[in-house]
Short mmCIF file of C-alpha atoms in Angstrom, two decimals:
data_model
loop_
_atom_site.label_atom_id
_atom_site.label_comp_id
_atom_site.label_asym_id
_atom_site.label_seq_id
_atom_site.Cartn_x
_atom_site.Cartn_y
_atom_site.Cartn_z
CA MET A 827 0.00 0.00 0.00
CA LEU A 828 2.80 2.38 0.99
CA LYS A 829 4.60 1.58 -2.29
CA GLU A 830 1.49 2.45 -4.34
CA GLU A 831 1.06 5.71 -2.40
CA VAL A 832 4.71 6.68 -3.02
CA SER A 833 4.35 5.79 -6.72
CA GLY A 834 1.18 7.83 -6.97
CA LEU A 835 2.84 10.72 -5.19
CA LEU A 836 5.80 10.66 -7.59
CA LEU A 837 3.44 10.51 -10.60
CA THR A 838 1.49 13.47 -9.27
CA GLU A 839 4.73 15.37 -8.66
CA ASN A 840 5.97 14.66 -12.22
CA GLN A 841 2.63 15.70 -13.70
CA PHE A 842 2.79 18.89 -11.64
CA LYS A 843 6.30 19.63 -12.95
CA ASP A 844 5.21 19.00 -16.56
CA GLU A 845 2.16 21.21 -16.17
CA LEU A 846 4.21 23.91 -14.43
CA LEU A 847 6.82 23.85 -17.21
CA GLU A 848 4.14 24.02 -19.92
CA THR A 849 2.42 26.92 -18.11
CA ILE A 850 5.70 28.81 -17.88
CA LEU A 851 6.52 28.23 -21.54
CA ASP A 852 3.01 29.11 -22.74
CA ASN A 853 3.15 32.42 -20.88
CA ALA A 854 6.72 33.26 -21.83
CA PHE A 855 7.40 36.30 -23.97
CA HIS A 856 9.68 34.23 -26.19
CA CYS A 857 8.39 31.96 -28.94
CA VAL A 858 9.42 28.37 -28.26
CA VAL A 859 9.23 25.31 -30.52
CA VAL A 860 10.55 21.77 -30.08
CA VAL A 861 11.00 19.26 -32.92
CA ASP A 862 12.10 15.65 -33.08
CA VAL A 863 15.00 14.39 -35.19
CA ASP A 864 12.75 14.27 -38.29
CA GLY A 865 11.72 17.91 -37.90
CA VAL A 866 8.21 17.10 -36.63
CA ILE A 867 6.86 19.52 -34.00
CA THR A 868 6.45 17.90 -30.56
CA TYR A 869 5.77 21.17 -28.72
CA ILE A 870 5.09 24.80 -29.65
CA ASN A 871 4.10 27.40 -27.07
CA LYS A 872 1.08 29.69 -27.16
CA ALA A 873 3.16 32.83 -27.76
CA TYR A 874 4.57 31.37 -30.99
CA CYS A 875 1.14 30.19 -32.18
CA ASP A 876 -0.41 33.60 -31.49
CA PHE A 877 2.44 35.31 -33.33
CA ILE A 878 2.24 33.23 -36.51
CA LYS A 879 -1.56 32.78 -36.23
CA VAL A 880 -1.79 28.98 -36.06
CA ASP A 881 -3.67 26.57 -33.80
CA GLN A 882 -1.46 25.12 -31.08
CA MET A 883 -2.91 21.60 -31.02
CA GLU A 884 -3.13 21.34 -34.83
CA SER A 885 0.53 22.38 -35.19
CA ILE A 886 1.85 19.53 -33.03
CA GLY A 887 2.61 16.52 -35.22
CA LYS A 888 3.20 18.58 -38.36
CA HIS A 889 6.60 19.06 -40.01
CA VAL A 890 8.06 22.35 -38.82
CA THR A 891 8.45 23.68 -42.40
CA ASP A 892 4.66 23.40 -42.81
CA VAL A 893 4.08 25.68 -39.81
CA ILE A 894 6.98 28.17 -39.54
CA GLU A 895 8.31 30.08 -42.54
CA ASN A 896 12.06 30.17 -43.29
CA THR A 897 12.72 27.77 -40.41
CA ARG A 898 15.93 25.78 -40.07
CA MET A 899 14.86 23.73 -37.07
CA HIS A 900 14.74 20.49 -39.07
CA ILE A 901 18.29 21.11 -40.30
CA VAL A 902 19.62 21.66 -36.76
CA ALA A 903 17.78 18.55 -35.54
CA ARG A 904 19.39 16.52 -38.32
CA THR A 905 22.94 17.92 -38.21
CA GLY A 906 23.25 18.49 -34.46
CA LYS A 907 24.88 21.90 -35.08
CA GLU A 908 23.51 24.81 -33.04
CA GLU A 909 22.66 28.18 -34.60
CA ILE A 910 22.76 31.17 -32.26
CA ALA A 911 21.38 34.69 -32.88
CA ASP A 912 20.40 33.97 -36.47
CA LEU A 913 18.18 36.45 -38.31
CA GLN A 914 14.92 34.80 -39.37
CA HIS A 915 12.31 36.48 -41.58
CA ILE A 916 8.85 35.75 -40.14
CA GLU A 917 5.56 37.45 -40.94
CA GLY A 918 7.38 40.07 -43.04
CA ASN A 919 9.86 41.03 -40.32
CA TYR A 920 13.26 40.01 -39.01
CA MET A 921 13.42 38.10 -35.72
CA ILE A 922 16.36 36.77 -33.71
CA ALA A 923 16.30 32.96 -33.54
CA ASP A 924 18.32 30.48 -31.46
CA ARG A 925 18.26 26.80 -32.44
CA ILE A 926 19.81 24.24 -30.09
CA PRO A 927 20.10 20.50 -30.82
CA ILE A 928 18.88 18.07 -28.14
CA PHE A 929 21.13 15.11 -27.39
CA ARG A 930 20.41 11.83 -25.60
CA ASN A 931 23.16 9.25 -25.06
CA GLY A 932 25.35 11.09 -27.52
CA GLN A 933 22.74 11.02 -30.33
CA THR A 934 20.73 13.96 -31.68
CA VAL A 935 17.05 13.38 -30.87
CA GLY A 936 15.63 16.77 -31.80
CA ALA A 937 16.04 20.51 -31.35
CA VAL A 938 14.57 23.40 -29.39
CA GLY A 939 14.22 26.83 -30.92
CA THR A 940 13.36 30.27 -29.56
CA VAL A 941 12.45 33.50 -31.29
CA THR A 942 13.13 36.60 -29.23
CA PHE A 943 10.69 39.43 -28.49
CA ARG A 944 9.08 40.67 -25.28
CA ASP A 945 6.01 42.64 -26.29
CA THR A 946 4.63 44.03 -29.52
CA GLU A 947 6.12 47.49 -29.06
CA GLU A 948 9.55 46.19 -28.06
CA TRP A 949 9.46 43.73 -30.97
CA ARG A 950 8.60 46.56 -33.39
CA THR A 951 11.40 48.73 -31.99
CA MET A 952 13.92 45.89 -32.28
CA ASN A 953 12.75 44.98 -35.77
CA SER A 954 12.91 48.61 -36.92
CA HIS A 955 16.44 48.88 -35.50
CA ILE A 956 17.55 45.71 -37.30
CA LYS A 957 16.03 46.86 -40.58
CA ASN A 958 17.76 50.22 -40.23
CA LEU A 959 21.11 48.54 -39.57
CA LEU A 960 20.67 46.17 -42.52
CA THR A 961 19.76 49.09 -44.80
CA GLU A 962 22.77 51.05 -43.59
CA LEU A 963 25.03 48.03 -44.01
CA GLU A 964 23.73 47.46 -47.55
CA TYR A 965 24.33 51.13 -48.38
CA TYR A 966 27.94 51.07 -47.19
CA ARG A 967 28.53 47.75 -48.91
CA ASN A 968 27.27 49.22 -52.20
CA VAL A 969 29.47 52.28 -51.74
CA GLN A 970 32.45 50.04 -50.99
CA GLU A 971 31.74 47.93 -54.07
CA GLU A 972 31.35 51.02 -56.25
CA ASN A 973 34.57 52.57 -54.99
CA THR A 974 36.77 49.49 -54.94
CA GLY A 975 35.18 46.97 -57.32
CA ALA A 976 35.19 44.20 -54.69
CA LYS A 977 31.74 42.62 -54.44
CA TYR A 978 32.22 39.60 -52.21
CA SER A 979 33.52 38.84 -48.75
CA LEU A 980 34.29 35.68 -46.81
CA HIS A 981 30.66 35.71 -45.63
CA ASP A 982 29.55 35.09 -49.22
CA ILE A 983 31.43 31.78 -49.37
CA VAL A 984 28.72 29.25 -48.51
CA GLY A 985 29.58 25.98 -46.80
CA LYS A 986 30.21 24.42 -43.40
CA SER A 987 32.22 21.40 -44.54
CA ALA A 988 35.66 20.80 -43.06
CA PRO A 989 37.55 21.75 -46.29
CA ILE A 990 35.74 25.10 -46.50
CA ILE A 991 36.19 25.90 -42.79
CA VAL A 992 39.93 25.15 -43.05
CA LEU A 993 40.20 27.24 -46.21
CA LYS A 994 38.41 30.22 -44.65
CA GLU A 995 40.78 30.15 -41.69
CA ARG A 996 43.77 30.01 -44.05
CA ILE A 997 42.47 33.01 -45.99
CA LYS A 998 42.10 35.01 -42.77
CA LYS A 999 45.78 34.34 -42.03
CA ILE A 1000 47.19 35.21 -45.46
CA ALA A 1001 44.89 38.14 -46.31
CA THR A 1002 46.72 40.67 -44.15
CA SER A 1003 50.12 39.93 -45.73
CA GLU A 1004 51.42 41.50 -48.93
CA VAL A 1005 52.60 38.32 -50.63
CA SER A 1006 51.35 37.06 -53.98
CA VAL A 1007 48.75 34.29 -53.84
CA LEU A 1008 48.03 31.63 -56.45
CA ILE A 1009 44.40 30.46 -56.28
CA ARG A 1010 43.86 27.05 -57.87
CA GLY A 1011 40.75 25.03 -58.49
CA GLU A 1012 38.55 23.49 -61.13
CA SER A 1013 36.30 25.64 -63.28
CA GLY A 1014 33.22 26.76 -61.36
CA THR A 1015 34.65 26.39 -57.84
CA GLY A 1016 34.51 30.13 -57.14
CA LYS A 1017 38.15 31.21 -57.40
CA GLU A 1018 37.17 34.83 -57.97
CA LEU A 1019 35.02 34.76 -54.83
CA PHE A 1020 38.06 33.84 -52.75
CA ALA A 1021 40.15 36.55 -54.42
CA HIS A 1022 37.54 39.17 -53.47
CA SER A 1023 37.58 37.84 -49.89
CA ILE A 1024 41.37 38.14 -49.63
CA HIS A 1025 41.19 41.75 -50.78
CA GLN A 1026 38.32 42.59 -48.41
CA LEU A 1027 40.26 41.25 -45.40
CA SER A 1028 43.52 42.96 -46.37
CA GLU A 1029 44.89 46.39 -45.47
CA ARG A 1030 44.09 47.36 -49.07
CA SER A 1031 40.33 46.83 -48.71
CA ASN A 1032 39.54 50.54 -49.22
CA LYS A 1033 41.61 50.63 -52.39
CA PRO A 1034 40.70 49.32 -55.87
CA PHE A 1035 40.16 45.66 -56.66
CA ILE A 1036 40.76 45.12 -60.38
CA LYS A 1037 40.24 41.90 -62.28
CA VAL A 1038 41.59 40.96 -65.69
CA ASN A 1039 40.85 37.69 -67.49
CA CYS A 1040 44.07 36.79 -69.28
CA GLY A 1041 42.29 34.27 -71.48
CA ALA A 1042 39.45 36.52 -72.62
CA ILE A 1043 41.52 39.42 -74.02
CA PRO A 1044 42.91 39.10 -77.57
CA GLU A 1045 46.67 38.57 -77.50
CA HIS A 1046 47.48 41.78 -79.39
CA LEU A 1047 45.47 43.87 -76.88
CA LEU A 1048 46.69 42.24 -73.67
CA GLU A 1049 49.77 44.46 -73.23
CA SER A 1050 47.85 47.73 -73.59
CA GLU A 1051 45.08 46.35 -71.36
CA LEU A 1052 47.52 45.51 -68.58
CA PHE A 1053 49.96 48.43 -68.88
CA GLY A 1054 47.97 51.11 -70.70
CA TYR A 1055 49.04 53.18 -73.69
CA GLU A 1056 50.03 56.73 -74.56
CA GLU A 1057 48.20 58.97 -77.00
CA GLY A 1058 49.21 58.14 -80.58
CA ALA A 1059 50.82 54.83 -79.59
CA PHE A 1060 48.95 53.07 -82.39
CA THR A 1061 46.17 53.61 -84.88
CA GLY A 1062 42.88 54.05 -83.06
CA ALA A 1063 44.50 54.96 -79.72
CA LYS A 1064 42.24 57.21 -77.63
CA LYS A 1065 43.13 60.85 -77.22
CA GLY A 1066 45.01 61.27 -73.98
CA GLY A 1067 45.88 57.57 -73.86
CA LYS A 1068 44.50 55.01 -71.44
CA LEU A 1069 45.50 53.68 -68.06
CA GLY A 1070 46.18 49.95 -67.80
CA LYS A 1071 44.90 47.56 -65.14
CA PHE A 1072 48.08 47.90 -63.09
CA GLN A 1073 47.71 51.69 -62.87
CA LEU A 1074 44.01 51.35 -62.04
CA ALA A 1075 44.85 48.91 -59.25
CA ASP A 1076 47.57 51.13 -57.76
CA GLY A 1077 47.41 50.87 -53.97
CA GLY A 1078 45.02 47.95 -54.21
CA THR A 1079 44.79 44.42 -55.57
CA LEU A 1080 44.98 43.01 -59.10
CA LEU A 1081 43.53 39.60 -59.91
CA LEU A 1082 45.09 37.92 -62.93
CA ASP A 1083 42.41 35.36 -63.71
CA GLU A 1084 43.19 32.41 -66.02
CA ILE A 1085 46.87 33.28 -65.86
CA GLY A 1086 47.70 29.92 -67.45
CA ASP A 1087 46.34 31.33 -70.74
CA MET A 1088 48.78 34.24 -70.83
CA PRO A 1089 51.06 34.20 -73.94
CA MET A 1090 54.78 33.60 -73.34
CA HIS A 1091 55.91 37.04 -74.55
CA MET A 1092 53.52 38.68 -72.07
CA GLN A 1093 54.78 36.48 -69.28
CA VAL A 1094 58.21 38.06 -69.70
CA LYS A 1095 56.78 41.58 -69.42
CA LEU A 1096 54.61 40.64 -66.46
CA LEU A 1097 57.60 39.17 -64.64
CA ARG A 1098 59.50 42.44 -65.07
CA VAL A 1099 56.59 44.44 -63.64
CA LEU A 1100 56.38 42.13 -60.62
CA GLN A 1101 60.11 42.38 -60.02
CA GLU A 1102 60.59 46.10 -60.65
CA LYS A 1103 57.16 47.24 -59.39
CA GLU A 1104 56.83 49.62 -62.32
CA VAL A 1105 55.01 49.59 -65.64
CA GLU A 1106 55.73 51.19 -68.98
CA ALA A 1107 52.72 52.04 -71.12
CA VAL A 1108 52.66 51.10 -74.80
CA GLY A 1109 54.23 54.06 -76.63
CA GLY A 1110 55.56 55.43 -73.37
CA VAL A 1111 59.18 56.38 -72.65
CA LYS A 1112 59.15 56.57 -68.87
CA PRO A 1113 58.21 53.76 -66.47
CA VAL A 1114 55.69 54.48 -63.73
CA LYS A 1115 55.91 53.06 -60.21
CA VAL A 1116 52.93 51.02 -59.06
CA ASP A 1117 52.02 49.53 -55.68
CA VAL A 1118 49.89 46.50 -56.44
CA ARG A 1119 49.30 43.21 -54.68
CA VAL A 1120 48.92 40.48 -57.30
CA LEU A 1121 46.58 37.52 -56.95
CA ALA A 1122 46.56 34.92 -59.73
CA ALA A 1123 43.98 32.23 -60.46
CA THR A 1124 44.02 29.20 -62.74
CA ASN A 1125 42.57 25.77 -63.36
CA LYS A 1126 45.57 24.79 -65.48
CA PRO A 1127 48.38 22.40 -64.39
CA LEU A 1128 51.09 25.09 -64.28
CA GLU A 1129 53.84 22.69 -63.15
CA LYS A 1130 53.28 20.55 -66.23
CA MET A 1131 53.16 23.65 -68.40
CA VAL A 1132 56.54 24.70 -66.94
CA GLU A 1133 57.99 21.30 -67.88
CA GLU A 1134 56.60 21.69 -71.41
CA GLN A 1135 58.00 25.24 -71.56
CA ARG A 1136 54.56 26.75 -72.02
CA PHE A 1137 54.79 28.72 -68.77
CA ARG A 1138 57.87 30.47 -67.41
CA GLU A 1139 59.34 28.84 -64.33
CA ASP A 1140 60.52 32.17 -62.86
CA LEU A 1141 57.04 33.66 -63.21
CA PHE A 1142 55.50 30.56 -61.65
CA TYR A 1143 57.64 30.94 -58.52
CA ARG A 1144 56.96 34.69 -58.43
CA ILE A 1145 53.15 34.26 -58.31
CA ASN A 1146 53.20 31.06 -56.25
CA VAL A 1147 54.49 32.48 -52.96
CA ILE A 1148 51.36 31.18 -51.19
CA GLN A 1149 49.00 28.73 -52.82
CA ILE A 1150 45.41 27.99 -51.91
CA ASN A 1151 43.45 25.14 -53.47
CA ILE A 1152 39.67 25.42 -53.76
CA PRO A 1153 38.00 22.02 -53.26
CA SER A 1154 35.62 20.77 -55.92
CA LEU A 1155 31.96 20.31 -55.01
CA ARG A 1156 32.31 16.52 -55.05
CA GLU A 1157 35.00 16.90 -52.34
CA ARG A 1158 32.49 18.63 -50.06
CA PRO A 1159 29.12 16.96 -50.71
CA GLU A 1160 27.80 18.08 -47.32
CA ASP A 1161 27.69 21.66 -48.70
CA ILE A 1162 25.42 20.83 -51.65
CA GLU A 1163 22.13 21.30 -49.77
CA GLN A 1164 23.21 24.57 -48.18
CA LEU A 1165 24.50 25.89 -51.52
CA SER A 1166 21.24 24.87 -53.21
CA GLN A 1167 19.22 26.82 -50.64
CA HIS A 1168 21.56 29.80 -51.03
CA PHE A 1169 21.10 29.85 -54.81
CA LEU A 1170 17.35 29.30 -54.43
CA GLN A 1171 16.96 32.33 -52.16
CA LYS A 1172 19.12 34.41 -54.49
CA ILE A 1173 17.08 33.43 -57.57
CA ASN A 1174 13.75 33.87 -55.74
CA LYS A 1175 14.75 37.38 -54.72
CA ARG A 1176 15.84 38.32 -58.24
CA THR A 1177 12.91 36.80 -60.11
CA GLY A 1178 10.10 37.40 -57.63
CA ARG A 1179 9.26 33.68 -57.53
CA ARG A 1180 8.41 31.96 -54.25
CA ILE A 1181 9.81 28.47 -54.52
CA LEU A 1182 9.92 27.00 -51.02
CA GLY A 1183 12.51 24.27 -51.54
CA MET A 1184 13.37 20.96 -53.17
CA HIS A 1185 11.57 17.63 -53.08
CA LYS A 1186 13.46 14.85 -51.28
CA ASP A 1187 13.99 13.04 -54.60
CA VAL A 1188 15.81 16.12 -55.93
CA THR A 1189 17.97 16.32 -52.80
CA ARG A 1190 18.92 12.64 -53.20
CA LEU A 1191 19.68 13.15 -56.89
CA PHE A 1192 21.90 16.14 -56.10
CA ALA A 1193 23.79 14.07 -53.53
CA LYS A 1194 24.55 11.37 -56.15
CA HIS A 1195 25.50 13.73 -58.99
CA ASN A 1196 29.21 14.22 -59.71
CA TRP A 1197 28.97 18.00 -60.38
CA PRO A 1198 31.74 18.37 -62.99
CA GLY A 1199 30.87 22.07 -63.28
CA ASN A 1200 31.01 22.55 -59.49
CA ALA A 1201 29.09 25.40 -57.80
CA ARG A 1202 28.55 27.18 -61.12
CA GLU A 1203 26.80 24.10 -62.51
CA LEU A 1204 24.68 23.84 -59.35
CA GLU A 1205 23.62 27.49 -59.70
CA ASN A 1206 22.71 26.95 -63.36
CA VAL A 1207 20.66 23.87 -62.46
CA MET A 1208 18.83 25.79 -59.71
CA GLU A 1209 18.19 28.67 -62.14
CA ALA A 1210 16.66 26.25 -64.64
CA ALA A 1211 14.65 24.47 -61.96
CA VAL A 1212 13.12 27.69 -60.59
CA HIS A 1213 11.90 28.74 -64.04
CA LEU A 1214 10.67 25.27 -65.00
CA CYS A 1215 9.05 24.53 -61.62
CA GLN A 1216 5.25 24.17 -61.81
CA GLY A 1217 4.49 24.40 -58.08
CA GLU A 1218 6.12 25.66 -54.89
CA TRP A 1219 8.57 22.77 -54.62
CA ILE A 1220 11.23 21.76 -57.12
CA THR A 1221 10.69 18.23 -58.41
CA ASN A 1222 12.69 16.05 -60.81
CA ASP A 1223 10.52 17.26 -63.71
CA ALA A 1224 12.01 20.75 -63.39
CA LEU A 1225 15.61 19.54 -63.66
CA PRO A 1226 17.70 19.47 -66.85
CA ASP A 1227 17.48 16.16 -68.74
CA TYR A 1228 21.01 15.08 -67.88
CA MET A 1229 20.23 15.34 -64.16
CA LYS A 1230 17.20 13.06 -64.16
CA GLU A 1231 17.53 9.52 -62.87
CA ASP A 1232 15.48 8.11 -65.74
CA SER A 1233 17.32 10.11 -68.39
CA THR A 1234 18.69 8.03 -71.22
CA MET A 1235 21.59 10.41 -71.70
CA GLU A 1236 24.80 9.03 -70.21
CA LEU A 1237 27.47 11.35 -68.88
CA GLY A 1238 30.31 11.51 -71.34
CA THR A 1239 28.13 11.75 -74.44
CA LYS A 1240 28.18 15.55 -74.18
CA SER A 1241 30.78 18.02 -72.98
CA LEU A 1242 30.08 20.18 -69.91
CA LYS A 1243 29.74 23.21 -72.19
CA GLU A 1244 27.06 21.45 -74.27
CA ILE A 1245 25.19 20.33 -71.15
CA LEU A 1246 25.16 23.85 -69.70
CA GLU A 1247 24.10 25.33 -73.05
CA ASP A 1248 21.18 22.87 -73.22
CA THR A 1249 20.16 23.99 -69.74
CA GLU A 1250 20.40 27.66 -70.70
CA LYS A 1251 18.19 27.09 -73.75
CA ARG A 1252 15.51 25.44 -71.60
CA VAL A 1253 15.59 28.39 -69.17
CA LEU A 1254 15.27 30.90 -72.03
CA ARG A 1255 12.28 29.05 -73.50
CA ALA A 1256 10.63 28.80 -70.06
CA ALA A 1257 11.14 32.54 -69.35
CA LEU A 1258 9.68 33.53 -72.73
CA ARG A 1259 6.74 31.14 -72.25
CA GLU A 1260 6.12 32.45 -68.74
CA HIS A 1261 6.02 36.06 -69.96
CA HIS A 1262 4.07 35.28 -73.16
CA GLY A 1263 6.95 36.21 -75.45
CA ASP A 1264 7.66 39.59 -73.79
CA LYS A 1265 11.44 39.71 -74.12
CA LEU A 1266 11.91 42.69 -71.79
CA GLN A 1267 10.03 40.97 -68.96
CA ALA A 1268 11.79 37.67 -69.69
CA ALA A 1269 15.17 39.42 -69.49
CA LYS A 1270 14.23 41.06 -66.16
CA SER A 1271 13.11 37.73 -64.69
CA LEU A 1272 16.48 36.22 -65.62
CA GLY A 1273 18.43 39.15 -64.20
CA ILE A 1274 20.02 40.06 -67.54
CA GLY A 1275 19.71 42.97 -69.98
CA LYS A 1276 17.54 42.88 -73.07
CA THR A 1277 20.62 43.06 -75.33
CA SER A 1278 22.15 40.08 -73.53
CA LEU A 1279 18.88 38.15 -73.97
CA TYR A 1280 18.84 38.86 -77.71
CA ASP A 1281 22.48 37.76 -77.98
CA LYS A 1282 21.64 34.46 -76.30
CA LEU A 1283 18.54 33.92 -78.46
CA LYS A 1284 20.60 34.64 -81.57
CA LYS A 1285 23.35 32.28 -80.36
CA TYR A 1286 20.88 29.40 -80.05
CA GLY A 1287 18.91 30.25 -83.20
CA MET A 1288 15.83 31.18 -81.19
CA VAL A 1289 15.20 34.59 -82.79
CA GLU A 1290 12.06 34.75 -84.93
CA LYS A 1291 12.74 35.37 -88.62
CA ALA A 1292 11.29 38.59 -90.00
CA PRO A 1293 8.47 38.01 -92.53
CA ASP A 1294 9.39 38.38 -96.22
CA SER A 1295 8.52 41.76 -97.64
CA THR A 1296 6.08 41.82 -100.53
#
């Protein structure tokens, strides 16, 4: 009898504690939600339900993404990685969210999340303050970009995989030095993004960031493009001459992209500039001192090119003081989902679409794909999927043919360039169809100019022929 009374007493005490905890949470000023490891809501307090205008009992048992907009609770529950003081856009306003994984016996079993506000007036004040700071930050970032030419920072490099974390830490260490850096990686890995980040973290961040693609400039124009020219230096030279990229980058940073494509005779002249720290314009008679930090980027095997005497060994050692290697996307598969969401938000914002996410089949397909075009290919695929998507979620039907599991096309039958061009054509057709042939609106939805759209349509033979005159 005594045992039953003690047991009943303990049960009553536990029930009291549960009820007390629930009462406290329901009356808290903070919004609180708890999910299991699958992202299903097991508890959500009254404050949260009142704020987002949902029924408390109906919300429990639903997947958190079906109840709370822009939530990442299911991701934290799955990865076990906490997210503190993250800005979350809810009900048209920014809130401060904390997401903490819940562990039991060393395993993640769920997550608890809170959204911070105390009362309506305080929430409005906080939200207004955050919006003001974000607007101010965006203004100064635009001014910085306009003045220096550097658009990206380390924050823009998306990924939480070990290779990316290590690389970011390495960039923080080398950015403040003045040494030359050789950035290596496959096409589409984002080499330019890392170059921008190095400049932004350096002492030269308020000075110009100038980029030149050594492979895109015709060989006979490369010298004048890099070093400038004097008036009358050659037929067609502009009155007053023109400054070269080195002079424009004076005091700042110069990125020599695709340096492996630079002709041998220009390599000699570049080496002299790097050694002497002065340039001589085409047609000029007096060298000019320049203070430029040089970053170089390539996807070419420079060591092999040195052996084959297609790249100067002395120039290679001059630009290769510090080397950073950007991992391919297949070397960091854990970043694919986060990158996909990043590109989706970016495309949604630019096009005005409201695609919520990807179907699980798409996520699985992305995880299996080899991504030969790396992050650039992933962005192109997401661009195509957003425009071809019929509902709010991206399904396999919206993906390019070569991505589909049931596609008969085997990898290797087409080059990466052909695959990406096929994808671009599908996006163009979808944009024109969506805007009923209005090319101006189609161009705006794709984030490109009307001239660029016409160039692409002409390239793919998609421009309507004018009717024969009679």
